PDB file of C-alpha atoms in Angstrom:
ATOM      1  CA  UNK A 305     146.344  39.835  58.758  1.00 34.00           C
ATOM      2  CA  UNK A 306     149.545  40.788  60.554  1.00 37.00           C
ATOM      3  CA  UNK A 307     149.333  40.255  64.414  1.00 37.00           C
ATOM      4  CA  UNK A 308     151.373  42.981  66.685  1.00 32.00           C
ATOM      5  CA  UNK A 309     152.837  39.872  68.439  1.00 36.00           C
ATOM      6  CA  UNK A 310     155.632  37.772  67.734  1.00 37.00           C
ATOM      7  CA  UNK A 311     154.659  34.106  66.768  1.00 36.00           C
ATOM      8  CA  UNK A 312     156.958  31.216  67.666  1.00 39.00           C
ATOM      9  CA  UNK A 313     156.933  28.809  65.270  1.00 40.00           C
ATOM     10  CA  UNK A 314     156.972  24.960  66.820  1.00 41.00           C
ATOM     11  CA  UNK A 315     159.349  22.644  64.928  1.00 39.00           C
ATOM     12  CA  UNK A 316     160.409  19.102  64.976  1.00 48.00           C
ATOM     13  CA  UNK A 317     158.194  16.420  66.805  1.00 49.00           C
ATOM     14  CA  UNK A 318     156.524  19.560  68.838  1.00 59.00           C
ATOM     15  CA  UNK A 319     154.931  20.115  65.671  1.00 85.00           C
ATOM     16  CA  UNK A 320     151.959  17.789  66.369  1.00 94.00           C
ATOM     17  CA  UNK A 321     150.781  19.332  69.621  1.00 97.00           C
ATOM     18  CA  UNK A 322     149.248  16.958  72.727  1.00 98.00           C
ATOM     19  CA  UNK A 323     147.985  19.281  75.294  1.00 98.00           C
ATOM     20  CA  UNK A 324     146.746  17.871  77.742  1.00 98.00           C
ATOM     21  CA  UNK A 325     143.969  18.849  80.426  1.00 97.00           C
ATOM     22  CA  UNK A 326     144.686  19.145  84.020  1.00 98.00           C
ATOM     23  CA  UNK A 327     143.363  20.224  87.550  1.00 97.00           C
ATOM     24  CA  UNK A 328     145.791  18.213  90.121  1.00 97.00           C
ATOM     25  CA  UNK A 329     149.597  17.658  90.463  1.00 98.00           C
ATOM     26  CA  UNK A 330     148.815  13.774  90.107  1.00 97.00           C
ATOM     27  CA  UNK A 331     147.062  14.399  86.856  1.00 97.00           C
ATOM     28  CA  UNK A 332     149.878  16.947  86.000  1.00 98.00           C
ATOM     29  CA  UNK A 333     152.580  14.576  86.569  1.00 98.00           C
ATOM     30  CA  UNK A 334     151.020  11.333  84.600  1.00 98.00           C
ATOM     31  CA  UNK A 335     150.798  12.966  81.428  1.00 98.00           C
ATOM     32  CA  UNK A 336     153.746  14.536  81.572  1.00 98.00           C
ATOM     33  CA  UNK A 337     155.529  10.674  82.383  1.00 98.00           C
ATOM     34  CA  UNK A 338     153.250   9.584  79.104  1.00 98.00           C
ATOM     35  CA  UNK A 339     154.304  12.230  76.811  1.00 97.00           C
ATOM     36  CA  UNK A 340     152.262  15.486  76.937  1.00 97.00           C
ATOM     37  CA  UNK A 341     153.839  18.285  74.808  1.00 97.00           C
ATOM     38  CA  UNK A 342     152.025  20.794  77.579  1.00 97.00           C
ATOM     39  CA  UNK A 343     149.747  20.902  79.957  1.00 98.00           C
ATOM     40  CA  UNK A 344     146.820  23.304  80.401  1.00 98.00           C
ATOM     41  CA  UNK A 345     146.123  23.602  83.448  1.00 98.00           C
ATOM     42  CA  UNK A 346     142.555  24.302  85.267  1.00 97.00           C
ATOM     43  CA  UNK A 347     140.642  24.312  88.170  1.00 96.00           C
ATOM     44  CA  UNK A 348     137.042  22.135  88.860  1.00 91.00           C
ATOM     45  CA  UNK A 349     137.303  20.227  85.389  1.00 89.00           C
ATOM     46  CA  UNK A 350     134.675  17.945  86.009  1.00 83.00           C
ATOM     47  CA  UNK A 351     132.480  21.089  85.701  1.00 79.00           C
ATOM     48  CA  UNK A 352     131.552  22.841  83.329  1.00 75.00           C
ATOM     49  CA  UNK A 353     135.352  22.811  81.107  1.00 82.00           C
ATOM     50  CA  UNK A 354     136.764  24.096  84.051  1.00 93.00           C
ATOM     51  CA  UNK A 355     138.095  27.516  85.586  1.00 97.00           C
ATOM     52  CA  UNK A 356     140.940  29.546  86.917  1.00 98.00           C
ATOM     53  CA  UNK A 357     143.594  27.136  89.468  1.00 98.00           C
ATOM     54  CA  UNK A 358     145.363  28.384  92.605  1.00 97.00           C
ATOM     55  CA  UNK A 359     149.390  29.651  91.884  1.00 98.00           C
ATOM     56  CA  UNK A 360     150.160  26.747  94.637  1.00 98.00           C
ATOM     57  CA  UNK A 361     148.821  24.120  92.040  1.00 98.00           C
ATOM     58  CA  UNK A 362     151.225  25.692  89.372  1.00 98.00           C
ATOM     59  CA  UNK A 363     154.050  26.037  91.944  1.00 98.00           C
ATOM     60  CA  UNK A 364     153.646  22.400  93.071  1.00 98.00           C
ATOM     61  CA  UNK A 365     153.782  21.030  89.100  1.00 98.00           C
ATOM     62  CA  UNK A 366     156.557  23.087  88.419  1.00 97.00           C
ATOM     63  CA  UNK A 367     158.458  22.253  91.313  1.00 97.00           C
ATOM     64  CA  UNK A 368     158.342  18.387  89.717  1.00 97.00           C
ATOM     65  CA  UNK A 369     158.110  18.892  86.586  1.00 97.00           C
ATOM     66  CA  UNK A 370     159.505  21.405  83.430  1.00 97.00           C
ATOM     67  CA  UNK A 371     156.944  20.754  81.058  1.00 97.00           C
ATOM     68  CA  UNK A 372     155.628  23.960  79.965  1.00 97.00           C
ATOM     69  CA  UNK A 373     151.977  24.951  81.123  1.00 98.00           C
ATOM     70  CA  UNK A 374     148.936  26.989  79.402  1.00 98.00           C
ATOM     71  CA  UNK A 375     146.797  28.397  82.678  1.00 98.00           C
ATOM     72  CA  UNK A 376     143.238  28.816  82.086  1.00 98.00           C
ATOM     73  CA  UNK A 377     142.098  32.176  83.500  1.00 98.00           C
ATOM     74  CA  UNK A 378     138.107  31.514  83.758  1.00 98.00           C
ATOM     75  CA  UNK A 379     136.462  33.305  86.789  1.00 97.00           C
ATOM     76  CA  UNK A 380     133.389  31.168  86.757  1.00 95.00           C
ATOM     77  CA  UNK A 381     130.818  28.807  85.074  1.00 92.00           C
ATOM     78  CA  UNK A 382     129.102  30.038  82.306  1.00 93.00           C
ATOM     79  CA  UNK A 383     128.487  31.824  80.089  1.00 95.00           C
ATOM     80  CA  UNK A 384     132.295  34.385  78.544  1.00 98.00           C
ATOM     81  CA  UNK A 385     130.439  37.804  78.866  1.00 98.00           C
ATOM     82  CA  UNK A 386     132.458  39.609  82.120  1.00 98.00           C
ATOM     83  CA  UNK A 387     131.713  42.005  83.992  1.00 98.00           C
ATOM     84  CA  UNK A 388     134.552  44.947  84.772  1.00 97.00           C
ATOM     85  CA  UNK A 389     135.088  43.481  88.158  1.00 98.00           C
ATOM     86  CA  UNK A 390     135.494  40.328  86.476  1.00 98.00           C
ATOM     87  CA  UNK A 391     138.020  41.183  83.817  1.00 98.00           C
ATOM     88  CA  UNK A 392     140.058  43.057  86.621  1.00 98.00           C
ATOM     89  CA  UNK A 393     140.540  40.051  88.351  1.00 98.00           C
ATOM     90  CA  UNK A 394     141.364  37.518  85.167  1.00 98.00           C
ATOM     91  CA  UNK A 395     144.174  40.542  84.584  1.00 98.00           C
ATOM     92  CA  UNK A 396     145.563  40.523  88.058  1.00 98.00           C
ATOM     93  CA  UNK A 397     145.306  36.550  87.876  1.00 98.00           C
ATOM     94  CA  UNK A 398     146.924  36.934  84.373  1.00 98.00           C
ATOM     95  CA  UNK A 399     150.309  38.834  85.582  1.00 98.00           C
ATOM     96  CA  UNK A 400     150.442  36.464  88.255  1.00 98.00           C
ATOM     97  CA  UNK A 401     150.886  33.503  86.044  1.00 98.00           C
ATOM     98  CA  UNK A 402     153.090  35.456  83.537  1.00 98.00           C
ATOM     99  CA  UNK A 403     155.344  35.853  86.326  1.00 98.00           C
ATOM    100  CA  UNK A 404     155.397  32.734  87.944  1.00 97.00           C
ATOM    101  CA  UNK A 405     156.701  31.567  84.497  1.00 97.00           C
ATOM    102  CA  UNK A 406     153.314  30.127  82.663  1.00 98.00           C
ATOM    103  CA  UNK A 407     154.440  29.476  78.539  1.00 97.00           C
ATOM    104  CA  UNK A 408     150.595  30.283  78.090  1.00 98.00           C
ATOM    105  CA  UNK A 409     147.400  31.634  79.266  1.00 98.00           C
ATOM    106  CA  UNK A 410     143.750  30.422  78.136  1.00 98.00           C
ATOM    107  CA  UNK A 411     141.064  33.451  77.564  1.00 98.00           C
ATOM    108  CA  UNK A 412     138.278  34.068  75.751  1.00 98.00           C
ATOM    109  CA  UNK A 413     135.498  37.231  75.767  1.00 98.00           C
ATOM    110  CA  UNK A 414     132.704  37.597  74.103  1.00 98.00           C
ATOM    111  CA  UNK A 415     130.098  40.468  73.915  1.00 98.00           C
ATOM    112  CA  UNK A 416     126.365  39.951  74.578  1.00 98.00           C
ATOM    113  CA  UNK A 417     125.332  39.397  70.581  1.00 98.00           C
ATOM    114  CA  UNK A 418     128.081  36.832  70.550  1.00 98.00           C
ATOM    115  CA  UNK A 419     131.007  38.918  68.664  1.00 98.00           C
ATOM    116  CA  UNK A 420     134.138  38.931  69.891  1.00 98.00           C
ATOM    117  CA  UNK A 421     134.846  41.801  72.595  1.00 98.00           C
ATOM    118  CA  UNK A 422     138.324  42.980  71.595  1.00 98.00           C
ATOM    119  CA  UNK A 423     138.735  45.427  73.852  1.00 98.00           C
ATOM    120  CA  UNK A 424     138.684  42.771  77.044  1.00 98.00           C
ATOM    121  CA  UNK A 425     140.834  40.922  75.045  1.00 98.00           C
ATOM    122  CA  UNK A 426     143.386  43.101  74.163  1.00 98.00           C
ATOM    123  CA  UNK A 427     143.501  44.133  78.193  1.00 98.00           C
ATOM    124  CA  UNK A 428     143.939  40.108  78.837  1.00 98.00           C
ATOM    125  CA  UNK A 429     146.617  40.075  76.359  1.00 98.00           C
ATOM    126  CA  UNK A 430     148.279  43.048  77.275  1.00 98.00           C
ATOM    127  CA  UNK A 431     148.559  41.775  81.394  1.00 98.00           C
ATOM    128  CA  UNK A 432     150.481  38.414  79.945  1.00 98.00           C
ATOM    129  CA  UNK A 433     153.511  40.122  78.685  1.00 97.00           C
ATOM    130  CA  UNK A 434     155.502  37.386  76.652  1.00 97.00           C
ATOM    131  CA  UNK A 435     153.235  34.503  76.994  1.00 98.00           C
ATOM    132  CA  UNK A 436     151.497  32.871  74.039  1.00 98.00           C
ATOM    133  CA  UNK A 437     147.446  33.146  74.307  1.00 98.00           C
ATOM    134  CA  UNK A 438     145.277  30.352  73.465  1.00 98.00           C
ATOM    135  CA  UNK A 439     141.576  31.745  72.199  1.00 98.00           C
ATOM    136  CA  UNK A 440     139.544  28.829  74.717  1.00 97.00           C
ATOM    137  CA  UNK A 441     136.164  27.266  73.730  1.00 95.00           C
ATOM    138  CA  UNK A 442     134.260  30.805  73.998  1.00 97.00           C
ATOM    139  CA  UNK A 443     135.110  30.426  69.991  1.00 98.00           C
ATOM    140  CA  UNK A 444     132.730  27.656  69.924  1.00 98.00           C
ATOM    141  CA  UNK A 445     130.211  30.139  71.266  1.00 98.00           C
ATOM    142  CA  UNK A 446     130.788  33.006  69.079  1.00 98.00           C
ATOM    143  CA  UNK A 447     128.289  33.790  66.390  1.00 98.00           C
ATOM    144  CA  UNK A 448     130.918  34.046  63.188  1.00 98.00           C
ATOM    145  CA  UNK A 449     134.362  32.037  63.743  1.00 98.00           C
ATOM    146  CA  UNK A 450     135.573  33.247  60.921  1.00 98.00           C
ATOM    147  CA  UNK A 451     135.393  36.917  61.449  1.00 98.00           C
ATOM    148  CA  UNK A 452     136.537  35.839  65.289  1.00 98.00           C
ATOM    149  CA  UNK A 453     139.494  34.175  63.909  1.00 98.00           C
ATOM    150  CA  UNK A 454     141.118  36.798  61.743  1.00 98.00           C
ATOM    151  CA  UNK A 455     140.373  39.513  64.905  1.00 98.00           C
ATOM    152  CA  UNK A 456     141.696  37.198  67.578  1.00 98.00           C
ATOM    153  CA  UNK A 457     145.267  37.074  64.832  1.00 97.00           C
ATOM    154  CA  UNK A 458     145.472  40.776  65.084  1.00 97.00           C
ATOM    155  CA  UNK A 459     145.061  41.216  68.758  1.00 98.00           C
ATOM    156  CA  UNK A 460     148.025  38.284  68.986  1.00 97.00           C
ATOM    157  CA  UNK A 461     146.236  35.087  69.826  1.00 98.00           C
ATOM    158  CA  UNK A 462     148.834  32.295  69.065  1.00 96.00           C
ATOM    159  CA  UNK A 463     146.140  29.392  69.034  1.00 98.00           C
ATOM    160  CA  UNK A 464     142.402  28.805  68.786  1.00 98.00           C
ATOM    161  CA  UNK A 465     140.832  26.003  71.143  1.00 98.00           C
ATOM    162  CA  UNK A 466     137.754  24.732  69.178  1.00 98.00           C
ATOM    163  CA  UNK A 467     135.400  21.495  68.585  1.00 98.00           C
ATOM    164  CA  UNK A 468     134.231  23.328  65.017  1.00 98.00           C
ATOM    165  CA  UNK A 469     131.596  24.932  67.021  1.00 98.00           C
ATOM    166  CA  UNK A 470     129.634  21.559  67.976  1.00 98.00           C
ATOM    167  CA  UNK A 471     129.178  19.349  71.392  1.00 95.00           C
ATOM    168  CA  UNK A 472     132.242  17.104  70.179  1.00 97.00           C
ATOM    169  CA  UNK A 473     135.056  17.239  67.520  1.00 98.00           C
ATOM    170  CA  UNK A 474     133.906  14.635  65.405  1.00 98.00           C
ATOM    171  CA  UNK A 475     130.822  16.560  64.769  1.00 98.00           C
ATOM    172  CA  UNK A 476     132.240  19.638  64.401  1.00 98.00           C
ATOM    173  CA  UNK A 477     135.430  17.924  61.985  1.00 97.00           C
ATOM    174  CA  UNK A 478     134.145  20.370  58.763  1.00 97.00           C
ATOM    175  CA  UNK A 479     134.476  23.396  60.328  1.00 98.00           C
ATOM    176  CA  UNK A 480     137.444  22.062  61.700  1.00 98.00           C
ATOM    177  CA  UNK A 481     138.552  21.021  58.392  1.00 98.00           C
ATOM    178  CA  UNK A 482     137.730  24.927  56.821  1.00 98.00           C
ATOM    179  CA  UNK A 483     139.249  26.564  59.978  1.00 98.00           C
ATOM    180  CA  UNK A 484     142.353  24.855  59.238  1.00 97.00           C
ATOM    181  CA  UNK A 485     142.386  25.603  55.304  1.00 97.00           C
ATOM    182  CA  UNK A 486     141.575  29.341  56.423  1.00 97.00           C
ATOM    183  CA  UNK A 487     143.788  30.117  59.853  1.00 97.00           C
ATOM    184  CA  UNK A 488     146.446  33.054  59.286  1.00 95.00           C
ATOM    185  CA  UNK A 489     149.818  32.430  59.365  1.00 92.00           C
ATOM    186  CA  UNK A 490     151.033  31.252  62.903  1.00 91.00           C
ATOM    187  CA  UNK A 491     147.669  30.434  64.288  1.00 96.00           C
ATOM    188  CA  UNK A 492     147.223  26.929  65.447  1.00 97.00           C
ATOM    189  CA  UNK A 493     143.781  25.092  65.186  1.00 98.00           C
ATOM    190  CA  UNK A 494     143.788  23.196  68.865  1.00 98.00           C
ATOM    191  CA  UNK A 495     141.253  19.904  68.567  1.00 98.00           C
ATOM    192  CA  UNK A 496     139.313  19.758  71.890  1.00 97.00           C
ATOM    193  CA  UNK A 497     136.456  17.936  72.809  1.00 97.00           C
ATOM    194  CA  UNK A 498     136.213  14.288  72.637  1.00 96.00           C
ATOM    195  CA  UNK A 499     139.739  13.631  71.882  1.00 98.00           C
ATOM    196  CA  UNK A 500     140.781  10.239  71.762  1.00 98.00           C
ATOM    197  CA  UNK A 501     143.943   8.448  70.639  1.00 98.00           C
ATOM    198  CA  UNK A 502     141.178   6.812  67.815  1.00 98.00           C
ATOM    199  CA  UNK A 503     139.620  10.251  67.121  1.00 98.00           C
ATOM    200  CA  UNK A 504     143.384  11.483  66.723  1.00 98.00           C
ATOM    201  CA  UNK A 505     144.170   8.597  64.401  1.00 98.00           C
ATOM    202  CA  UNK A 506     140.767   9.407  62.294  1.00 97.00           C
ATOM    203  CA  UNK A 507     141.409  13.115  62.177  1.00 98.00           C
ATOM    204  CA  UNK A 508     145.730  12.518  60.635  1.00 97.00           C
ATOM    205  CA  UNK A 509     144.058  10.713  58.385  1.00 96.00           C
ATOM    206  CA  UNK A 510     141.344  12.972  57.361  1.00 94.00           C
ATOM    207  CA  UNK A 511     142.643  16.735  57.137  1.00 94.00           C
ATOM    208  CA  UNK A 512     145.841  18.145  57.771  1.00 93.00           C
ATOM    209  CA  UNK A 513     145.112  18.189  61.509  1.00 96.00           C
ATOM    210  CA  UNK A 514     148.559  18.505  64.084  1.00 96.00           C
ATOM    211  CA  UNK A 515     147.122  19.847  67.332  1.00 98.00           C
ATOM    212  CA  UNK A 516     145.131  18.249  70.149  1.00 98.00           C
ATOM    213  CA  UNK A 517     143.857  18.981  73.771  1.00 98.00           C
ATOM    214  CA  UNK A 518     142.594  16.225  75.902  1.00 97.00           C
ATOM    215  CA  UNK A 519     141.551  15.347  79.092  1.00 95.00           C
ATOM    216  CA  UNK A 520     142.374  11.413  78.537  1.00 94.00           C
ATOM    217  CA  UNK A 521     140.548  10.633  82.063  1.00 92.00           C
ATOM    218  CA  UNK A 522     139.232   8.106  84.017  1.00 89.00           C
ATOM    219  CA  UNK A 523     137.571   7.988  87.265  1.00 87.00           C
ATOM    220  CA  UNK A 524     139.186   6.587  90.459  1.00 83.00           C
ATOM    221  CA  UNK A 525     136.689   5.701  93.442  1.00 83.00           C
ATOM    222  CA  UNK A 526     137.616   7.444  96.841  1.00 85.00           C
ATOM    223  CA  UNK A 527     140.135   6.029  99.440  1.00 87.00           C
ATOM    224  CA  UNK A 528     137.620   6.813 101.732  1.00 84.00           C
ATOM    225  CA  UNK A 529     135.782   3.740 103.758  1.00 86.00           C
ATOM    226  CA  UNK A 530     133.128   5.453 105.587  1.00 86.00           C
ATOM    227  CA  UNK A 531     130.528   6.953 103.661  1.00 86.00           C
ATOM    228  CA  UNK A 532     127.287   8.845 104.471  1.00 83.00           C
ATOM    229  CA  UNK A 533     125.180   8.142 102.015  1.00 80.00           C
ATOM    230  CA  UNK A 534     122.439  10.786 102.568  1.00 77.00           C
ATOM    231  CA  UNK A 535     124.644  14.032 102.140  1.00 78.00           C
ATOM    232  CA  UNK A 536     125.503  14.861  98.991  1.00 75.00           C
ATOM    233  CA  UNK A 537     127.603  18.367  98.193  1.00 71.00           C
ATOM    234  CA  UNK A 538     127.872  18.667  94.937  1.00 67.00           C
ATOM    235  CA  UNK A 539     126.266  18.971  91.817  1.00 69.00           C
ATOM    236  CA  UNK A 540     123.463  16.174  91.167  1.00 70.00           C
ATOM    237  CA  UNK A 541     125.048  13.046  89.823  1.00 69.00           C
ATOM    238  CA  UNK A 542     128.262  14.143  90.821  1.00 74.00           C
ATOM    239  CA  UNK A 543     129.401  11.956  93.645  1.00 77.00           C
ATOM    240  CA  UNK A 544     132.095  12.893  96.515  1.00 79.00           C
ATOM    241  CA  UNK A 545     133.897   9.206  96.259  1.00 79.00           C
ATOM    242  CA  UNK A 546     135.138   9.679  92.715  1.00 81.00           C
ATOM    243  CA  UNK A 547     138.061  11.317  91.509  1.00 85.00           C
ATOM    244  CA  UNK A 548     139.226  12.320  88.157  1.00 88.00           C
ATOM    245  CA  UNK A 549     142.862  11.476  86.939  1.00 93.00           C
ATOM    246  CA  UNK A 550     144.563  11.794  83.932  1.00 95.00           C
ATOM    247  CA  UNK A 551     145.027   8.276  82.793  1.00 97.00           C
ATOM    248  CA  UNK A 552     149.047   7.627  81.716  1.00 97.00           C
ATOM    249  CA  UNK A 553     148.232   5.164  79.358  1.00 97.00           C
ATOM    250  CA  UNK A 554     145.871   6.926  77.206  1.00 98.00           C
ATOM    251  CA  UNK A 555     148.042  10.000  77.217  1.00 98.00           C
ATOM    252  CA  UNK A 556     150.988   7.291  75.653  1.00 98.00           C
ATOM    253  CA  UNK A 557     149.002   5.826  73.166  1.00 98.00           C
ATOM    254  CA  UNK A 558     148.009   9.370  71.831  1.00 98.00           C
ATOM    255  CA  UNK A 559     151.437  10.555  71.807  1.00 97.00           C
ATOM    256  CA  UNK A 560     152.386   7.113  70.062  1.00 97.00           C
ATOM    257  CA  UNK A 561     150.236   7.617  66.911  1.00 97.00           C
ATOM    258  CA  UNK A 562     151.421  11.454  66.860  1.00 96.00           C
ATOM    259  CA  UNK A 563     154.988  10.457  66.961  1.00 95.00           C
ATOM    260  CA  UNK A 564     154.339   7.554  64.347  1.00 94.00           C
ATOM    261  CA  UNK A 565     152.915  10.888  61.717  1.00 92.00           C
ATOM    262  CA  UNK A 566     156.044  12.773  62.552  1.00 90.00           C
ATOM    263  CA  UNK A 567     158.302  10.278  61.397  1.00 87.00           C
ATOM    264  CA  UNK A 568     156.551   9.098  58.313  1.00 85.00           C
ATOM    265  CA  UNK A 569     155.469  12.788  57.292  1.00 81.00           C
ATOM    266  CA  UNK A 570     158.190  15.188  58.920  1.00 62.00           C
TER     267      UNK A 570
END
């Protein structure tokens, strides 16, 4: 099914994606160092896959860095049916981020009975101008991928974040593996959930897999010395003296064995 948008086709070593995760300039930054072909760039990660940042965040990366950046636009936890109000808002936020010079913006929208609602999506679409869209994990939500697939082609959407519609990627790897034997022309299958530089290694090996999104984290305790212990402002189990950072290292290795498939397979 044609699409009414122009598709870029990635060439070269950019042809095995490693999009990476991101809610802080330090984060940012690290995987960028380590190798990241993009960032995607979020707000509150630690919850709940994450939701719309601030333009200073983006302003702050870019100022440091040229690496090109996906923005989420995600107004809150939960569940991808919006409100009016709420689209309104992920438009303005959308034209913001097209102009501030965002390669990409995140979206998804579903209707109530889980089908994809086309009509918020085509607004979305319409506010970014010239960026590419990414279809996020609302996909993994949706009650036929297929049928959401071939719609989300038409309306334009470049790439389809998905775990194969389970908790994890490995779980998910044969609808993976049929999403990728079925995508339209110019759609990307984006791996997400559980990604690991081993996972990655498994899945080259298994199915004709080229794209990835991960978080590659690890948790850093707080700088700070004092410490009440009987306030607590977050979510339960969540604690105020850790912080999550994109870990260089694991962002290397993953580019490493992606860089190894492009040379021996082109």
């Amino acid at each position: 099914m044609e699409s009414y948008r122009n598709k870029k086709k990635e060439i070269g070593r950019d042809a095995y994606t490693l999009e990476v995760c991101v809610d802080s300039t330090e984060s940012a930054l690290a995987a960028a160092d380590a190798g990241a072909t993009r960032l995607e760039l979020c707000a509150n990660l630690v919850i709940g896959g994450g939701t719309t940042p601030g333009v200073e965040l983006f302003r702050e990366i870019r100022a440091e860095s040229d690496i090109d950046m996906n923005v989420l636009i995600r107004p809150r936890f939960g569940d991808f049916h919006y409100t009016g109000h709420e689209v309104a808002i992920m438009c303005r936020e959308i034209e913001t981020f097209a102009r501030e010079g965002s390669h990409g913006i995140v979206i998804g929208s579903l209707h109530s009975d889980g089908s994809l609602h086309r009509e918020q999506m085509r607004e979305m679409i319409a506010a970014a101008g010239d960026c590419r869209i990414t279809l996020h994990r609302a996909f993994d939500v949706c009650r036929d991928p297929f049928e959401v697939m071939e719609q989300a082609a038409y309306l334009g959407v470049d790439t389809i974040l998905t775990s194969g519609q389970e908790a994890d990627c490995l779980a998910g790897r044969d609808m993976l593996r049929r999403l990728m034997e079925k995508a339209p022309e110019g759609m990307d299958i984006l791996i997400g959930a559980g990604v690991t530089p081993e996972v990655i290694r498994q899945f080259l090996a298994q199915m004709p897999a080229r794209h990835f999104h991960m978080s590659g984290k690890k948790v850093l305790d707080s700088a700070m010395t004092w410490r009440n212990p009987r306030v607590n402002m977050g979510l339960p189990g969540i604690s105020e003296f850790e912080i999550y950072r994109t870990d260089g290292d694991v962002i290397r290795e993953a580019r490493e064995i992606l860089d190894r498939a492009w040379r021996k397979n082109g």
